[in-house]
Coordinates of N, CA and C in Angstrom, one line a residue:
M1 N 11.3 -1.8 20.5 CA 11.9 -2.9 19.7 C 13.4 -3.1 20.2
S2 N 13.7 -4.3 20.4 CA 15.0 -4.6 20.9 C 16.1 -4.4 19.9
R3 N 17.3 -4.3 20.3 CA 18.4 -4.0 19.4 C 18.6 -5.2 18.4
R4 N 18.4 -6.4 18.8 CA 18.5 -7.6 18.0 C 17.4 -7.6 16.9
T5 N 16.2 -7.2 17.3 CA 15.0 -7.1 16.3 C 15.3 -6.0 15.3
A6 N 15.8 -4.9 15.8 CA 16.1 -3.8 14.8 C 17.2 -4.2 13.8
T7 N 18.2 -4.9 14.3 CA 19.3 -5.4 13.4 C 18.7 -6.4 12.4
I8 N 17.9 -7.3 12.8 CA 17.3 -8.2 11.9 C 16.4 -7.5 10.8
W9 N 15.6 -6.5 11.2 CA 14.8 -5.8 10.3 C 15.7 -5.0 9.3
T10 N 16.7 -4.4 9.8 CA 17.7 -3.6 9.0 C 18.3 -4.5 7.9
F11 N 18.7 -5.7 8.4 CA 19.3 -6.7 7.5 C 18.3 -7.1 6.4
A12 N 17.1 -7.4 6.8 CA 16.1 -7.9 5.9 C 15.8 -6.8 4.8
I13 N 15.6 -5.6 5.3 CA 15.2 -4.5 4.4 C 16.3 -4.2 3.4
T14 N 17.5 -4.1 3.9 CA 18.6 -3.8 3.0 C 18.9 -5.0 2.0
S15 N 18.6 -6.2 2.5 CA 18.8 -7.3 1.6 C 17.8 -7.3 0.5
V16 N 16.5 -6.9 0.8 CA 15.5 -6.9 -0.3 C 15.8 -5.7 -1.2
A17 N 16.3 -4.6 -0.7 CA 16.7 -3.5 -1.6 C 17.8 -3.9 -2.6
L18 N 18.8 -4.6 -2.0 CA 19.9 -5.0 -2.9 C 19.5 -6.0 -3.9
F19 N 18.6 -6.9 -3.5 CA 18.0 -7.9 -4.4 C 17.3 -7.2 -5.5
M20 N 16.5 -6.2 -5.2 CA 15.7 -5.4 -6.2 C 16.6 -4.7 -7.2
T21 N 17.7 -4.1 -6.7 CA 18.5 -3.4 -7.7 C 19.3 -4.4 -8.6
T22 N 19.6 -5.5 -8.1 CA 20.3 -6.5 -8.9 C 19.3 -7.2 -9.9
L23 N 18.1 -7.4 -9.4 CA 17.1 -8.1 -10.2 C 16.7 -7.2 -11.4
D24 N 16.7 -5.9 -11.2 CA 16.4 -4.9 -12.2 C 17.2 -5.1 -13.4
N25 N 18.5 -5.2 -13.2 CA 19.4 -5.3 -14.4 C 19.2 -6.7 -15.1
L26 N 18.9 -7.7 -14.3 CA 18.7 -9.1 -14.9 C 17.4 -9.1 -15.7
V27 N 16.4 -8.4 -15.2 CA 15.1 -8.4 -15.9 C 15.2 -7.7 -17.2
V28 N 15.9 -6.5 -17.2 CA 16.1 -5.8 -18.5 C 16.9 -6.6 -19.5
T29 N 18.0 -7.2 -19.0 CA 18.8 -8.0 -19.9 C 18.0 -9.2 -20.5
T30 N 17.1 -9.8 -19.7 CA 16.2 -10.8 -20.2 C 15.2 -10.3 -21.2
A31 N 14.8 -9.1 -21.0 CA 13.7 -8.5 -21.8 C 14.2 -7.8 -23.1
L32 N 15.5 -7.8 -23.4 CA 16.1 -7.2 -24.5 C 15.4 -7.6 -25.9
P33 N 15.2 -8.9 -26.1 CA 14.5 -9.2 -27.4 C 13.1 -8.6 -27.5
V34 N 12.4 -8.5 -26.4 CA 11.0 -7.9 -26.5 C 11.2 -6.4 -26.7
I35 N 12.1 -5.8 -26.0 CA 12.4 -4.3 -26.2 C 12.8 -4.1 -27.7
H36 N 13.6 -4.9 -28.2 CA 14.0 -4.8 -29.6 C 12.8 -4.8 -30.5
R37 N 11.9 -5.8 -30.3 CA 10.7 -6.0 -31.1 C 9.7 -4.8 -30.9
D38 N 9.3 -4.5 -29.7 CA 8.3 -3.6 -29.4 C 8.6 -2.1 -29.6
L39 N 9.9 -1.8 -29.3 CA 10.3 -0.4 -29.5 C 11.1 -0.2 -30.7
H40 N 11.3 -1.2 -31.6 CA 12.1 -1.1 -32.8 C 13.5 -0.6 -32.5
A41 N 14.1 -1.1 -31.5 CA 15.4 -0.6 -31.1 C 16.5 -1.2 -31.9
S42 N 17.5 -0.4 -32.2 CA 18.7 -1.0 -32.8 C 19.6 -1.7 -31.8
L43 N 20.7 -2.3 -32.2 CA 21.6 -2.9 -31.3 C 22.2 -1.9 -30.4
S44 N 22.6 -0.8 -30.9 CA 23.2 0.2 -30.0 C 22.2 0.8 -29.0
G45 N 21.0 0.9 -29.4 CA 19.9 1.3 -28.5 C 19.8 0.3 -27.3
L46 N 19.8 -1.0 -27.7 CA 19.7 -2.0 -26.6 C 21.0 -2.0 -25.7
E47 N 22.1 -1.8 -26.3 CA 23.3 -1.6 -25.5 C 23.2 -0.5 -24.5
W48 N 22.7 0.7 -25.0 CA 22.6 1.8 -24.1 C 21.5 1.6 -23.1
T49 N 20.5 0.8 -23.4 CA 19.5 0.5 -22.4 C 20.1 -0.1 -21.2
V50 N 21.0 -1.1 -21.4 CA 21.7 -1.7 -20.3 C 22.7 -0.8 -19.7
N51 N 23.5 -0.1 -20.5 CA 24.6 0.8 -20.0 C 24.1 2.0 -19.3
A52 N 23.0 2.5 -19.6 CA 22.5 3.7 -18.9 C 22.4 3.4 -17.4
Y53 N 21.9 2.2 -17.0 CA 21.8 1.8 -15.6 C 23.2 1.6 -15.0
T54 N 24.0 0.8 -15.7 CA 25.3 0.4 -15.1 C 26.2 1.5 -15.0
L55 N 26.2 2.4 -16.0 CA 27.1 3.6 -16.0 C 26.7 4.5 -14.8
T56 N 25.5 4.9 -14.7 CA 25.1 5.7 -13.5 C 25.4 5.1 -12.2
F57 N 25.1 3.8 -12.1 CA 25.4 3.0 -10.9 C 26.9 3.1 -10.6
A58 N 27.8 3.0 -11.6 CA 29.2 3.0 -11.3 C 29.7 4.4 -11.1
V59 N 29.2 5.4 -11.8 CA 29.7 6.7 -11.7 C 29.4 7.3 -10.4
F60 N 28.3 7.0 -9.8 CA 27.9 7.6 -8.5 C 28.3 6.7 -7.3
L61 N 29.3 5.8 -7.5 CA 29.8 5.0 -6.5 C 30.3 5.8 -5.3
I62 N 31.2 6.7 -5.5 CA 31.8 7.5 -4.4 C 30.7 8.5 -4.0
T63 N 30.0 9.1 -4.9 CA 29.0 10.2 -4.6 C 27.9 9.6 -3.7
G64 N 27.5 8.4 -4.0 CA 26.4 7.8 -3.2 C 26.9 7.6 -1.7
A65 N 28.1 7.1 -1.6 CA 28.7 6.9 -0.3 C 28.8 8.2 0.5
A66 N 29.3 9.3 -0.2 CA 29.5 10.6 0.4 C 28.2 11.2 0.8
L67 N 27.2 11.1 0.0 CA 25.9 11.6 0.3 C 25.3 10.9 1.5
G68 N 25.6 9.6 1.6 CA 25.1 8.8 2.8 C 25.8 9.3 4.1
D69 N 27.1 9.6 4.0 CA 27.8 10.1 5.1 C 27.3 11.5 5.5
R70 N 27.0 12.3 4.5 CA 26.7 13.7 4.8 C 25.2 13.8 5.3
F71 N 24.3 13.2 4.7 CA 22.9 13.4 5.0 C 22.3 12.2 5.8
G72 N 23.0 11.2 6.0 CA 22.5 10.0 6.8 C 22.2 8.9 5.9
R73 N 22.6 7.7 6.3 CA 22.4 6.5 5.5 C 20.9 6.2 5.4
R74 N 20.2 6.3 6.4 CA 18.7 6.0 6.3 C 18.0 6.9 5.4
R75 N 18.3 8.2 5.4 CA 17.6 9.2 4.5 C 18.0 8.9 3.1
M76 N 19.3 8.6 2.8 CA 19.7 8.3 1.5 C 19.2 7.0 1.0
F77 N 19.0 6.1 1.9 CA 18.4 4.8 1.5 C 17.0 5.0 1.0
V78 N 16.2 5.8 1.8 CA 14.8 6.0 1.4 C 14.7 6.9 0.1
I79 N 15.5 7.9 0.0 CA 15.5 8.7 -1.2 C 15.9 7.9 -2.4
G80 N 17.0 7.1 -2.2 CA 17.4 6.2 -3.3 C 16.4 5.2 -3.8
L81 N 15.7 4.7 -2.8 CA 14.6 3.7 -3.2 C 13.5 4.5 -3.9
A82 N 13.2 5.7 -3.5 CA 12.1 6.5 -4.2 C 12.5 6.8 -5.6
I83 N 13.8 7.2 -5.8 CA 14.3 7.5 -7.1 C 14.3 6.2 -8.0
F84 N 14.8 5.1 -7.4 CA 14.8 3.9 -8.1 C 13.4 3.5 -8.6
T85 N 12.4 3.6 -7.7 CA 11.0 3.2 -8.0 C 10.5 4.1 -9.1
A86 N 10.6 5.4 -8.9 CA 10.1 6.3 -9.9 C 10.8 6.1 -11.3
G87 N 12.1 5.9 -11.3 CA 12.8 5.7 -12.6 C 12.4 4.4 -13.2
S88 N 12.1 3.4 -12.4 CA 11.7 2.1 -13.0 C 10.3 2.2 -13.5
A89 N 9.4 3.0 -12.9 CA 8.1 3.2 -13.4 C 8.1 4.0 -14.7
A90 N 9.0 5.0 -14.8 CA 9.2 5.7 -16.0 C 9.7 4.9 -17.2
A91 N 10.6 4.0 -16.8 CA 11.2 3.1 -17.8 C 10.1 2.1 -18.3
A92 N 9.3 1.6 -17.4 CA 8.2 0.7 -17.8 C 7.2 1.3 -18.7
L93 N 7.0 2.7 -18.6 CA 6.0 3.4 -19.4 C 6.6 4.0 -20.6
A94 N 7.9 3.8 -20.9 CA 8.6 4.5 -22.0 C 8.0 4.1 -23.4
P95 N 7.7 5.1 -24.1 CA 7.1 4.8 -25.5 C 8.1 4.6 -26.6
S96 N 9.3 5.0 -26.3 CA 10.4 4.8 -27.3 C 11.7 4.4 -26.7
I97 N 12.6 4.0 -27.5 CA 13.9 3.6 -27.0 C 14.7 4.7 -26.4
E98 N 14.6 5.9 -26.9 CA 15.3 7.1 -26.4 C 14.8 7.4 -25.0
V99 N 13.5 7.4 -24.8 CA 12.9 7.6 -23.4 C 13.3 6.5 -22.5
L100 N 13.3 5.3 -23.0 CA 13.7 4.2 -22.1 C 15.2 4.4 -21.6
I101 N 16.1 4.7 -22.5 CA 17.5 4.9 -22.2 C 17.6 6.0 -21.1
A102 N 16.9 7.1 -21.3 CA 17.0 8.2 -20.4 C 16.4 7.8 -19.0
A103 N 15.3 7.0 -19.1 CA 14.6 6.6 -17.8 C 15.5 5.6 -17.1
R104 N 16.3 4.8 -17.8 CA 17.1 3.8 -17.1 C 18.2 4.4 -16.2
A105 N 18.6 5.7 -16.5 CA 19.6 6.3 -15.7 C 19.1 6.6 -14.3
G106 N 17.9 6.9 -14.1 CA 17.3 7.2 -12.8 C 17.4 6.0 -11.8
P107 N 17.0 4.8 -12.2 CA 17.2 3.7 -11.3 C 18.6 3.4 -11.0
G108 N 19.5 3.7 -11.9 CA 21.0 3.4 -11.6 C 21.4 4.3 -10.5
F109 N 21.0 5.6 -10.6 CA 21.4 6.5 -9.5 C 20.7 6.2 -8.2
G110 N 19.4 5.9 -8.3 CA 18.7 5.5 -7.1 C 19.2 4.2 -6.4
A111 N 19.6 3.3 -7.2 CA 20.2 2.0 -6.7 C 21.5 2.3 -6.0
R112 N 22.3 3.2 -6.6 CA 23.6 3.5 -5.9 C 23.4 4.3 -4.7
A113 N 22.4 5.2 -4.7 CA 22.2 6.0 -3.5 C 21.6 5.2 -2.4
S114 N 20.8 4.2 -2.7 CA 20.2 3.4 -1.6 C 21.1 2.3 -1.1
V115 N 21.9 1.8 -2.0 CA 22.8 0.7 -1.6 C 24.2 1.2 -1.2
G116 N 24.5 2.4 -1.6 CA 25.9 2.9 -1.4 C 26.5 2.6 -0.1
R117 N 26.0 3.1 1.0 CA 26.6 2.8 2.3 C 25.5 2.3 3.3
S118 N 24.4 2.0 2.7 CA 23.2 1.6 3.6 C 23.5 0.3 4.4
C119 N 24.4 -0.5 3.8 CA 24.6 -1.8 4.4 C 25.7 -1.7 5.5
C120 N 26.4 -0.6 5.6 CA 27.5 -0.4 6.5 C 27.0 0.3 7.8
R121 N 27.6 -0.1 8.9 CA 27.1 0.5 10.1 C 28.2 1.4 10.7

């Protein structure tokens, strides 16, 4: 594979990952009325549903970059996507608002680990 082709593939894959992590928050925000109805969530529960993701994403800003420097950006990208995917699946299967809030923290960390320094060369 030529250097140009590898660069294009890297750009495409990291762009899709960044799109996924951004879309996740948009989808949850859009689904808040359904979450309120189906899980009988209070307003504070809905706030924590969104905040569990954004807080872990923000808190691990420096940590995600440092882990990428220490263990390699590619490895952290793959691990972050795996954590993001597993956390998203757990959130989708959450039977209660408490489980949903706890499950939303996983994708936040996974998103930060995968996007942290994966776009930098």
